[in-house]
Amino acid sequence: MSENKISAPIAEKIEKKLTIHNDVRIDNYYWLNQKENPKVIDYLNAENNYYEAKTAHTKTFQEDLFEEMKSRIKEDDESVPYKKNNYYYTTRFETGKQYPIYSRKKESLEAVEEIMFEVNKLAEGHNFYKLSGLSISPNNKYAAFGVDTVGRRDYTLQFKDLKTGELFPEKIYNTSGGAAWATDNKTVFYTQKNPTTLRSEKIFRHILGTDPSLDVEVFYENEEAYSTYVYRTKSDKYLIIGSHSSISTEYRILEADNPTGNFRVFQARERDLEYNIAHYDHNFYVLTNKDNATNFKLMKTSSKETSKENWEDVIPHRADVLLEDISIFKDFLVVEERSNGLNKIRIIRWDNSEDFYLPFEEETYSAGVYYNPEFDTNVIRYGYNSMTTPSSVIDFNVDDKTKDVKKEQQVLGGEFDKNNYKSERLWATAKDGTKVAISLVYKKSTEICKETPLLLYGYGSYGHTIDAGFSSTRLSLLDRGFIFAIAHVRGSEYLGRNWYENGKLLNKLNTFYDFIDCAKFLIDKKYTSAKHLYASGGSAGGLLMGAVINLNPELFKGIVASVPFVDVVTTMLDDSIPLTTGEYDEWGNPNEKEFYDYMKSYSPYDNVKRKNYPNILVTTGLHDSQVQYFEPAKWVAKLRDLKTDNNLLVLHTDMEAGHGGASGRFDALKEIARDYSFIIDLEVTQ
């Protein structure tokens, strides 16, 4: 059957009444959440077949795009080695292979390579394979690691003898994938997940080589809004159990050489008190919002007296600077800040003899401190890139102020020259008068006018900031005359913590209106027009996509919504769904009428109306644990029923993967090629 003749799948309507707060919602597609029902799988397969038919004419182009993107990456690539505990560790890829090889060399980069994990071999026979949480014992002999073969981020913890290459017999299921070693090289602590909700809720102590049924539970996080985790400090002196919710944290500490001891509370949890801790010498340094420090400040306290009344200011709160993170070294402190939306890296010597910032010159960029496991060193490693500058890994010598570029991302193919591209930062005015930044990039030869195609990307939730970084795959758009733009909407922390607070809970609509106003600004300034404007976002960014096309569908020609969180009310009312209870402080608890009414006002699924919508590609994964597959499936079914246009609406479900998509690096490129081909085809053919 030709692509023009095939009919879109029509999902059966089975009325389900959902009643709360004396309000009745009718959900005709509620039945799609029955994953084990063959009828559900048949429907998803029918949608996949429809997608294949409607995009069949782009298959060759998708393959060409994939090869084009693949040709730009260095296939036999490897990470910059880092040194830890007398070994240099590297992650590398070999030509033609999907997965990494983890290796190390003892004491010198000229030493014989020891391959710890050849993931390509481990992944044989699996459609999805993710190795995570690799952790080496203090004596360098053993490795703990987690494996996920489904894509649900539910890991089986295993152990390997790095000298013999043998695996220990035990397998520990339902874990977060990581482990923290005690000093004795045989005791490990790990996090166990609830098998239904996937909430990280328990910390266990395990003795290497013993039956996991003998493991001792050392902590149970009984508050459903919190998740727990365990790690070892950079100083190696302490094991730390953390508990966190969206608005509160709590830590427990124990000396790493006393693994059977009792963890003690660092500072008891309090609503709206957030803090992170780092150990140095006889003190802990505390990054916290204590005392109404909205943008966080740095404090310190003795390791013997850790409750908040003992904390003393080190770097005070600043209303215009967000304190994001710190890294502790023997002779100096490295502070990561964000000011006016841009990353800053600050170096302060403990003896107060120096306090300075690393210089960054571009108008918009992304910079951050890398993994720096060594404590006694005068070199810090950081990463830098911008929308026109490929990623670099740089070692900075704090003593003589010299930079050593250890690695610069190679863009192969012989066609890329950063001088051919231009990056800008613009400021749109939102409906309430707030200025919202837009970072954009385009090829200098591209004519900027209302006929110029533009892809606007957004996220705007959880305080997660999308920085203006480089992408070699994005060149496939830019080289075809597209502008790529990021709307730094409220809900991120781009302009500090208040930027986040003003885009969550009962302020969530700001996120959507900011994105719409950025779109209108780009149209008004003739960077593009509604006939050539496209938008994309994933997960909570998929919620953004769903909301803006309900509010202003006429602004966009096409939308790509990846693993979109679109059935907000129903999901947030179901505490059996992974992550729901921990999300109340982000979205609100709809068991309370005020939050229910507000959520219902913007939830994309609940607000689909009988009207015209743009062209839409929706993607999901059957095993997604973050946003269950049935949310996008229901949304597409309802859109099909109500939309009044003839625009393309297709749903692609990866029947093998979860929230993060494919596990192999080339398969991930194919997903980008799929999304880009959808947009480019719309621009070329319609």
XYZ file of C-alpha atoms in Angstrom:
686
model
C 0.000 0.000 0.000
C 1.405 3.424 -0.907
C 2.095 5.985 1.752
C -0.740 8.172 0.513
C -3.353 5.425 0.728
C -2.578 4.028 4.164
C -4.995 5.173 6.844
C -3.928 6.384 10.251
C -4.603 3.921 13.066
C -7.727 4.769 15.024
C -7.498 3.726 18.658
C -10.600 2.215 20.149
C -12.452 4.431 22.605
C -13.240 2.811 25.930
C -14.693 5.389 28.272
C -13.004 5.717 31.662
C -14.335 8.229 34.183
C -11.690 9.770 36.424
C -13.245 11.628 39.341
C -11.598 13.759 42.020
C -12.534 17.072 43.684
C -16.073 16.642 42.265
C -14.576 16.952 38.801
C -15.021 14.241 36.161
C -12.520 13.729 33.347
C -13.351 11.291 30.549
C -10.307 9.370 29.336
C -11.191 7.292 26.279
C -7.665 5.909 25.903
C -6.863 4.963 29.482
C -6.732 1.314 28.400
C -3.478 1.935 26.541
C -1.589 1.666 29.843
C -2.088 -2.118 29.809
C 1.372 -3.051 28.571
C 0.687 -6.788 28.720
C -2.490 -6.474 26.642
C -1.793 -7.734 23.080
C -4.266 -5.127 21.802
C -2.001 -2.366 23.134
C 1.072 -3.823 21.432
C -0.942 -4.217 18.224
C -1.887 -0.534 18.368
C 1.717 0.578 18.922
C 2.862 -1.624 16.043
C 0.110 -0.175 13.836
C 1.342 3.340 14.662
C 4.896 2.263 13.860
C 3.734 0.856 10.527
C 1.901 4.102 9.786
C 5.021 6.090 10.651
C 7.097 3.882 8.336
C 4.606 4.306 5.501
C 4.229 8.077 5.859
C 7.998 8.601 6.026
C 9.002 5.919 3.507
C 10.052 8.595 0.985
C 12.596 9.920 3.531
C 14.301 6.582 4.247
C 17.195 7.150 1.869
C 17.549 10.691 3.166
C 17.579 9.427 6.779
C 20.356 7.013 5.879
C 22.274 9.793 4.143
C 21.848 12.043 7.168
C 23.045 9.263 9.455
C 26.141 8.640 7.331
C 26.760 12.381 7.166
C 26.593 12.702 10.969
C 28.651 9.572 11.468
C 31.308 10.834 9.049
C 31.938 13.843 11.298
C 32.766 11.833 14.399
C 36.106 10.224 15.097
C 35.130 6.574 15.319
C 38.348 5.411 16.948
C 37.981 8.028 19.675
C 39.105 8.015 23.280
C 38.692 10.148 26.365
C 41.482 12.140 27.950
C 43.068 9.813 30.553
C 42.521 10.770 34.177
C 44.694 9.610 37.042
C 43.298 8.054 40.204
C 45.109 6.031 42.817
C 48.181 5.343 40.630
C 46.222 4.333 37.513
C 45.360 6.233 34.349
C 41.813 5.478 33.190
C 40.506 5.828 29.633
C 37.243 5.188 27.795
C 37.718 4.541 24.089
C 35.801 3.504 20.991
C 36.962 1.445 18.037
C 35.956 2.033 14.436
C 32.580 0.556 13.557
C 31.703 -0.409 17.137
C 28.708 0.872 19.071
C 29.949 0.601 22.640
C 32.946 1.785 24.675
C 35.983 -0.081 25.965
C 37.030 0.796 29.522
C 40.740 0.417 30.142
C 43.564 1.561 32.422
C 47.347 1.766 32.648
C 49.380 1.500 35.822
C 51.488 4.526 36.856
C 52.368 5.617 33.319
C 50.589 6.252 30.014
C 53.351 4.149 28.418
C 52.408 1.117 30.544
C 50.614 -1.937 29.154
C 46.892 -1.362 28.666
C 44.581 -3.384 30.931
C 41.139 -3.783 29.400
C 38.590 -3.821 32.212
C 35.384 -4.011 30.146
C 34.912 -4.589 26.413
C 31.269 -3.529 26.289
C 30.828 -4.523 22.638
C 31.336 -8.167 23.616
C 29.142 -7.852 26.696
C 26.355 -6.331 24.600
C 26.246 -9.207 22.106
C 22.770 -10.726 21.946
C 21.154 -7.642 23.513
C 19.112 -5.012 21.687
C 19.887 -2.623 24.540
C 22.932 -2.663 26.808
C 24.088 -0.068 29.302
C 27.063 -0.477 31.650
C 26.986 2.108 34.419
C 28.382 3.084 37.811
C 31.877 1.660 37.298
C 33.676 1.869 40.650
C 37.160 0.542 41.505
C 38.126 -0.761 44.957
C 40.787 1.207 46.909
C 43.408 -1.521 46.284
C 42.668 -1.325 42.531
C 41.850 -5.063 42.354
C 38.065 -5.156 41.989
C 35.381 -3.360 40.011
C 31.712 -2.893 40.840
C 29.436 -2.128 37.895
C 25.758 -2.062 36.941
C 24.092 -3.502 33.820
C 20.736 -2.569 32.277
C 19.605 -4.620 29.272
C 16.110 -3.138 28.959
C 16.419 0.642 29.219
C 14.430 1.054 32.430
C 17.439 2.356 34.403
C 17.039 -0.635 36.683
C 20.519 -2.106 37.061
C 21.908 -5.476 38.099
C 25.007 -4.898 40.243
C 27.977 -7.205 39.641
C 31.644 -7.448 40.646
C 34.783 -8.341 38.703
C 38.276 -9.372 39.740
C 40.425 -7.146 37.526
C 43.498 -9.341 37.947
C 41.925 -12.631 36.871
C 39.098 -11.219 34.741
C 36.620 -13.439 36.590
C 33.193 -12.269 37.687
C 32.133 -12.871 41.262
C 29.143 -15.193 41.443
C 26.673 -12.790 43.047
C 24.236 -10.601 41.143
C 22.243 -7.939 42.969
C 19.018 -6.889 41.238
C 16.949 -3.673 41.285
C 19.848 -1.312 41.994
C 20.822 2.172 40.809
C 23.963 0.647 39.249
C 26.615 2.238 41.437
C 28.430 1.200 44.605
C 30.676 2.827 47.209
C 33.665 0.886 48.544
C 34.788 0.883 52.154
C 38.524 1.034 52.884
C 38.702 -2.724 53.562
C 38.282 -3.541 49.814
C 35.546 -6.073 50.517
C 32.601 -4.079 51.843
C 30.418 -2.158 49.388
C 27.308 -0.066 49.876
C 24.664 0.152 47.175
C 21.220 1.604 46.500
C 18.225 -0.614 45.889
C 15.230 0.549 43.893
C 11.582 -0.203 44.514
C 10.736 -2.708 41.749
C 7.403 -1.006 40.995
C 8.030 2.717 41.371
C 11.807 2.514 40.702
C 12.356 4.962 43.560
C 15.826 4.577 45.071
C 14.730 3.779 48.592
C 17.194 1.526 50.461
C 20.938 1.372 51.137
C 22.479 -2.067 51.725
C 25.891 -3.251 52.878
C 27.345 -6.185 50.939
C 30.456 -8.266 51.523
C 32.233 -9.212 48.297
C 31.797 -12.882 47.419
C 28.801 -13.508 49.698
C 25.171 -14.274 48.928
C 23.201 -11.010 48.476
C 20.445 -12.478 50.664
C 22.840 -11.896 53.570
C 23.214 -8.181 52.806
C 22.424 -5.794 55.643
C 19.958 -2.930 55.163
C 21.615 0.139 56.685
C 19.092 2.779 55.650
C 15.501 2.924 54.429
C 14.175 6.167 52.995
C 10.548 5.930 54.049
C 9.393 9.309 52.723
C 8.101 8.792 49.202
C 9.076 12.286 48.069
C 12.757 11.431 48.655
C 15.269 9.257 46.841
C 18.480 7.969 48.394
C 22.016 7.248 47.181
C 25.459 6.439 48.579
C 28.958 7.566 47.634
C 32.462 8.079 48.986
C 34.007 11.524 49.425
C 36.857 12.695 47.194
C 39.035 12.743 50.337
C 38.268 8.997 50.665
C 37.675 9.435 54.383
C 33.870 9.223 54.502
C 30.997 7.195 53.129
C 27.942 9.365 52.579
C 24.267 8.427 52.350
C 22.232 11.185 50.754
C 18.487 11.694 50.652
C 16.965 14.315 48.417
C 13.656 15.680 47.263
C 13.062 18.634 44.956
C 13.334 21.084 47.857
C 15.201 19.367 50.672
C 18.305 17.282 51.352
C 19.765 15.244 54.196
C 23.087 13.433 54.583
C 24.422 10.704 56.832
C 28.156 10.167 57.253
C 30.395 7.276 58.321
C 34.170 6.847 58.321
C 35.108 4.641 55.353
C 37.433 2.542 57.514
C 34.550 1.635 59.842
C 32.023 0.038 57.465
C 30.013 -1.784 60.150
C 29.590 1.422 62.158
C 26.446 3.511 62.286
C 25.852 6.353 59.876
C 25.096 9.595 61.708
C 22.914 12.462 60.489
C 24.902 15.450 59.248
C 21.963 17.875 59.427
C 18.379 16.654 59.748
C 16.078 17.348 56.813
C 13.978 20.470 56.885
C 11.499 21.550 54.245
C 13.114 24.067 51.885
C 16.610 23.500 53.312
C 18.968 22.248 50.598
C 22.624 21.507 51.083
C 25.516 19.549 49.552
C 28.692 18.576 51.391
C 32.366 18.091 50.528
C 35.058 16.963 52.977
C 38.461 18.618 53.346
C 40.948 18.208 56.195
C 38.991 18.476 59.461
C 36.016 20.294 57.923
C 33.035 19.834 55.690
C 32.198 22.514 53.143
C 28.470 23.051 52.723
C 26.804 24.469 49.604
C 23.396 25.583 50.874
C 20.369 27.871 50.606
C 20.291 28.315 54.401
C 19.236 31.774 55.664
C 17.204 32.509 52.533
C 20.282 32.217 50.327
C 18.163 31.712 47.207
C 21.186 31.489 44.895
C 23.123 29.406 47.457
C 26.206 30.233 49.476
C 29.211 28.302 50.724
C 29.649 27.528 54.428
C 31.915 25.241 56.435
C 31.757 23.302 59.663
C 33.913 20.993 61.746
C 33.571 17.288 60.930
C 32.817 16.780 64.640
C 29.965 19.303 64.833
C 27.962 19.191 61.639
C 24.477 20.524 62.434
C 23.510 23.844 60.863
C 24.043 26.014 63.952
C 27.762 25.304 63.516
C 27.960 26.354 59.879
C 30.023 29.475 59.082
C 29.964 31.574 55.905
C 32.839 31.152 53.440
C 31.313 32.689 50.291
C 28.220 34.763 51.125
C 24.990 34.786 49.162
C 24.800 37.045 46.116
C 21.481 37.993 44.551
C 22.929 38.092 41.021
C 25.208 35.026 41.085
C 24.089 31.400 41.320
C 26.578 29.184 43.156
C 26.303 25.874 41.296
C 29.097 23.601 42.524
C 32.509 23.376 44.168
C 35.577 21.147 43.755
C 38.088 20.833 46.564
C 41.841 20.492 46.042
C 44.716 20.474 48.516
C 45.804 24.073 47.896
C 42.723 25.727 46.431
C 38.975 25.691 45.984
C 37.276 25.727 42.569
C 33.837 27.342 42.443
C 31.358 27.026 39.572
C 29.058 30.027 39.302
C 26.427 31.285 36.874
C 26.055 34.989 36.212
C 23.701 36.560 33.660
C 23.098 33.077 32.282
C 26.769 32.243 31.688
C 29.101 29.767 33.409
C 32.032 31.120 35.427
C 34.903 29.123 36.958
C 36.511 30.756 39.990
C 39.714 29.665 41.760
C 40.356 30.625 45.397
C 43.551 29.629 47.211
C 43.044 28.406 50.770
C 45.683 30.883 51.986
C 43.669 33.716 50.320
C 46.681 34.748 48.235
C 44.662 34.486 45.004
C 41.034 34.677 43.914
C 40.418 34.840 40.138
C 38.177 33.700 37.279
C 39.135 31.783 34.161
C 38.676 34.044 31.101
C 35.971 33.164 28.549
C 35.435 35.510 25.627
C 32.490 34.322 23.516
C 29.061 35.916 23.748
C 27.370 32.660 24.692
C 29.105 29.408 25.616
C 29.202 26.450 28.006
C 31.994 25.689 30.490
C 32.263 23.343 33.447
C 34.750 21.618 35.715
C 35.559 18.068 34.631
C 36.039 14.994 36.771
C 39.078 15.783 38.927
C 39.687 12.797 41.230
C 43.203 13.858 42.231
C 43.357 15.906 45.407
C 47.012 16.927 45.616
C 47.559 18.650 42.261
C 48.069 22.145 40.879
C 46.069 21.357 37.715
C 42.307 21.530 37.248
C 40.576 20.013 34.246
C 37.599 21.734 32.691
C 35.528 21.564 29.531
C 34.641 24.399 27.171
C 32.519 24.708 24.052
C 30.097 27.088 22.383
C 27.554 26.834 19.606
C 30.377 27.426 17.096
C 33.372 25.999 18.998
C 33.742 22.207 19.354
C 34.256 20.782 22.839
C 37.686 21.019 24.400
C 39.097 19.352 27.490
C 41.600 21.724 29.056
C 44.086 21.384 31.905
C 44.730 24.689 33.683
C 47.830 25.076 35.830
C 46.869 27.190 38.825
C 50.499 28.060 39.609
C 51.730 29.412 36.280
C 48.290 30.104 34.697
C 49.046 28.072 31.580
C 46.444 26.129 29.597
C 47.046 22.749 28.021
C 44.314 21.672 25.594
C 44.325 17.915 26.154
C 41.708 17.230 23.533
C 39.637 19.168 21.052
C 36.626 17.501 19.506
C 37.475 16.656 15.936
C 34.839 17.332 13.313
C 35.865 15.109 10.437
C 34.843 15.294 6.825
C 36.998 18.278 5.915
C 34.089 20.712 5.606
C 33.766 22.238 9.075
C 35.352 25.610 9.826
C 34.093 27.357 12.968
C 34.681 30.720 11.282
C 31.833 29.945 8.862
C 29.247 30.011 11.652
C 27.851 32.766 13.846
C 26.380 32.567 17.340
C 24.233 35.229 19.004
C 22.337 35.789 22.211
C 19.077 37.698 21.927
C 16.595 38.804 24.603
C 12.866 38.431 24.008
C 10.274 40.163 26.183
C 7.722 37.798 27.736
C 4.085 38.729 28.242
C 4.747 39.813 31.854
C 7.683 42.025 30.802
C 10.430 39.553 31.783
C 13.457 39.340 29.483
C 14.106 35.784 28.206
C 17.401 34.847 26.531
C 17.640 33.014 23.217
C 20.955 31.487 22.115
C 21.151 30.813 18.400
C 23.601 29.699 15.750
C 23.586 29.712 11.961
C 25.926 29.594 9.001
C 27.197 33.047 8.053
C 26.130 32.464 4.447
C 22.511 31.886 5.508
C 20.230 34.776 4.604
C 18.292 35.808 7.698
C 14.722 36.629 6.720
C 11.157 35.444 7.205
C 11.815 32.577 4.776
C 14.643 31.162 6.909
C 13.852 27.810 8.567
C 14.475 27.828 12.317
C 14.367 25.058 14.908
C 13.620 26.325 18.428
C 14.535 23.983 21.269
C 13.306 24.164 24.850
C 13.166 22.317 28.168
C 12.507 24.475 31.235
C 11.949 22.162 34.215
C 13.664 20.850 37.360
C 16.069 23.780 37.355
C 17.963 22.029 34.564
C 19.738 24.556 32.356
C 20.397 23.860 28.681
C 23.628 25.675 27.920
C 24.686 26.968 24.514
C 26.931 24.101 23.495
C 28.341 22.604 20.306
C 26.822 19.740 18.343
C 28.411 18.156 15.283
C 25.092 16.529 14.336
C 23.431 19.953 14.346
C 25.664 20.940 11.414
C 23.324 18.882 9.218
C 20.680 21.541 9.903
C 22.932 24.589 9.794
C 24.557 23.548 6.514
C 21.063 23.304 4.983
C 20.255 26.891 5.869
C 18.553 26.370 9.238
C 18.970 28.529 12.314
C 19.111 26.541 15.555
C 17.964 28.325 18.711
C 17.593 27.517 22.406
C 14.940 29.357 24.416
C 16.255 29.736 27.982
C 12.764 29.734 29.487
C 11.808 29.925 33.142
C 11.937 26.587 34.932
C 15.690 26.322 34.344
C 18.282 28.112 36.463
C 19.684 30.124 33.566
C 19.247 33.383 35.465
C 19.551 31.941 38.957
C 17.386 30.028 41.357
C 14.445 32.449 41.095
C 14.340 31.688 37.364
C 13.544 28.107 38.374
C 11.078 29.017 41.119
C 9.166 31.185 38.647
C 8.714 28.242 36.267
C 7.421 25.488 38.572
C 4.338 24.586 40.592
C 1.760 27.393 40.281
C 4.132 29.377 38.035
C 4.503 26.612 35.426
C 2.589 28.512 32.747
C 5.511 30.970 32.603
C 7.590 28.217 30.972
C 5.094 27.814 28.145
C 4.413 31.504 27.605
C 8.168 32.258 27.611
C 8.665 29.769 24.787
C 5.725 31.185 22.844
C 7.017 34.728 23.316
C 10.474 33.665 22.136
C 8.828 32.207 19.019
C 6.866 35.405 18.426
C 10.020 37.492 18.936
C 11.950 35.484 16.328
C 9.063 35.914 13.895
C 8.707 39.655 14.645
C 12.447 40.204 14.141
C 12.223 38.320 10.842
C 14.626 35.541 11.792
C 11.878 33.236 10.457
C 8.105 33.026 10.072
C 5.368 30.665 11.201
C 5.659 28.875 7.846
C 9.266 27.994 8.616
C 9.370 27.714 12.423
C 9.846 24.299 14.038
C 10.138 23.340 17.686
C 11.457 20.366 19.625
C 11.773 19.160 23.183
C 11.988 15.906 25.115
C 10.551 14.568 28.371
C 9.511 17.697 30.326
C 10.473 19.519 27.119
C 7.893 17.305 25.409
C 5.340 18.653 27.880
C 6.444 22.106 26.723
C 5.801 21.095 23.109
C 2.337 19.770 23.960
C 1.404 22.880 25.914
C 2.549 25.426 23.327
C 0.728 23.758 20.433
C -2.469 23.754 22.469
C -1.985 27.461 23.228
C -0.588 28.726 19.888
C -0.507 25.987 17.237
C -0.483 28.590 14.466
C 3.094 29.654 15.325
C 4.719 26.386 14.274
C 4.947 24.396 11.081
C 6.275 21.261 12.768
C 6.968 19.814 16.208
C 9.167 16.957 17.403
C 8.138 15.779 20.879
C 10.454 13.113 22.301
C 9.307 10.909 25.213
C 6.845 13.690 26.103
C 5.330 14.062 29.586
C 1.852 15.013 28.367
C -0.702 13.348 30.654
C 0.271 15.384 33.698
C -2.844 15.091 35.852
C -3.429 11.348 35.530
C 0.250 10.525 36.012
C 0.623 12.755 39.060
C -2.455 11.136 40.605
C -0.971 7.638 40.203
C 1.625 7.067 42.918
C 2.434 3.592 41.558
C 4.105 5.148 38.511
C 7.882 5.578 38.851
C 8.943 8.952 40.220
C 5.449 10.397 40.786
C 5.603 11.117 44.518
C 9.051 12.635 44.235
C 7.696 15.093 41.672
C 5.089 16.799 43.851
C 7.465 19.664 44.664
C 8.056 20.259 40.955
C 4.511 20.067 39.596
C 2.330 20.075 42.705
C 0.183 17.373 44.266
C -3.117 17.091 42.353
C -4.735 15.467 45.382
C -4.937 19.100 46.484
C -7.586 20.942 44.469
C -5.540 24.083 43.815
C -2.798 22.080 42.102
C -5.289 19.804 40.353
C -7.075 22.762 38.768
C -3.824 24.431 37.728
C -2.343 21.261 36.225
C -5.536 20.529 34.386
C -5.378 24.008 32.841
C -2.148 23.176 30.976
C -1.832 19.369 30.793
C -1.428 18.748 27.031
C -3.569 15.591 26.970
C -6.432 17.225 28.846
C -6.409 20.297 26.611
C -6.448 18.789 23.132
C -9.254 20.586 21.296
C -11.017 20.324 17.983
C -8.755 22.634 15.958
C -5.789 22.724 13.604
C -2.397 21.529 14.828
C 1.047 21.639 13.179
C 2.841 18.602 11.749
C 3.911 16.438 14.684
C 6.411 13.623 15.239
C 6.115 11.932 18.645
C 8.686 9.384 19.842
C 8.702 7.091 22.865
C 10.174 3.860 24.222
C 8.133 0.886 25.366
C 10.334 0.407 28.443
C 10.524 4.065 29.427
C 10.541 4.399 33.225
C 10.569 8.208 33.307
C 7.632 8.927 30.999
C 5.597 5.796 30.411
C 4.975 4.934 26.733
C 1.193 5.251 27.165
C 1.320 9.016 27.727
C 2.479 9.845 24.177
C 0.373 6.980 22.776
C -2.807 8.355 24.381
C -1.939 11.885 23.324
C -1.504 10.880 19.689
C -4.771 8.886 19.764
C -6.670 11.914 21.095
C -5.002 14.308 18.646
C -5.959 12.000 15.778
C -9.576 12.037 16.937
C -9.918 15.790 17.404
C -7.518 17.656 15.109
C -9.165 19.335 12.130
C -6.172 19.653 9.809
C -4.513 17.360 7.284
C -1.044 17.813 8.726
C 1.149 14.850 9.449
C 0.843 13.209 12.894
C 3.064 10.174 13.479
C 4.099 8.168 16.536
C 7.274 6.096 16.656
C 7.687 3.682 19.580
C 11.059 2.009 20.103
C 9.934 -1.428 21.255
C 13.408 -2.162 22.704
C 14.435 1.007 24.563
C 13.554 3.340 27.405
C 13.712 7.045 28.238
C 17.231 7.673 26.983
C 16.642 6.040 23.609
C 19.061 3.626 21.987
C 22.154 2.509 23.908
C 24.633 2.313 21.023
C 26.327 5.486 19.789
C 25.409 4.865 16.136
C 21.818 3.928 16.962
C 21.550 7.229 18.843
C 22.694 9.042 15.684
C 19.959 7.270 13.730
C 17.383 8.726 16.113
C 18.687 12.243 15.494
C 18.665 11.594 11.748
C 15.040 10.441 12.047
C 14.016 13.647 13.838
C 15.968 15.961 11.538
C 14.682 14.260 8.396
C 11.108 14.874 9.584
C 11.793 18.607 9.908
C 13.905 19.013 6.771
C 11.361 17.080 4.697
C 8.575 19.392 5.878
C 10.665 22.406 4.894
C 11.503 21.017 1.467
C 8.201 19.424 0.447
C 5.474 21.583 1.968
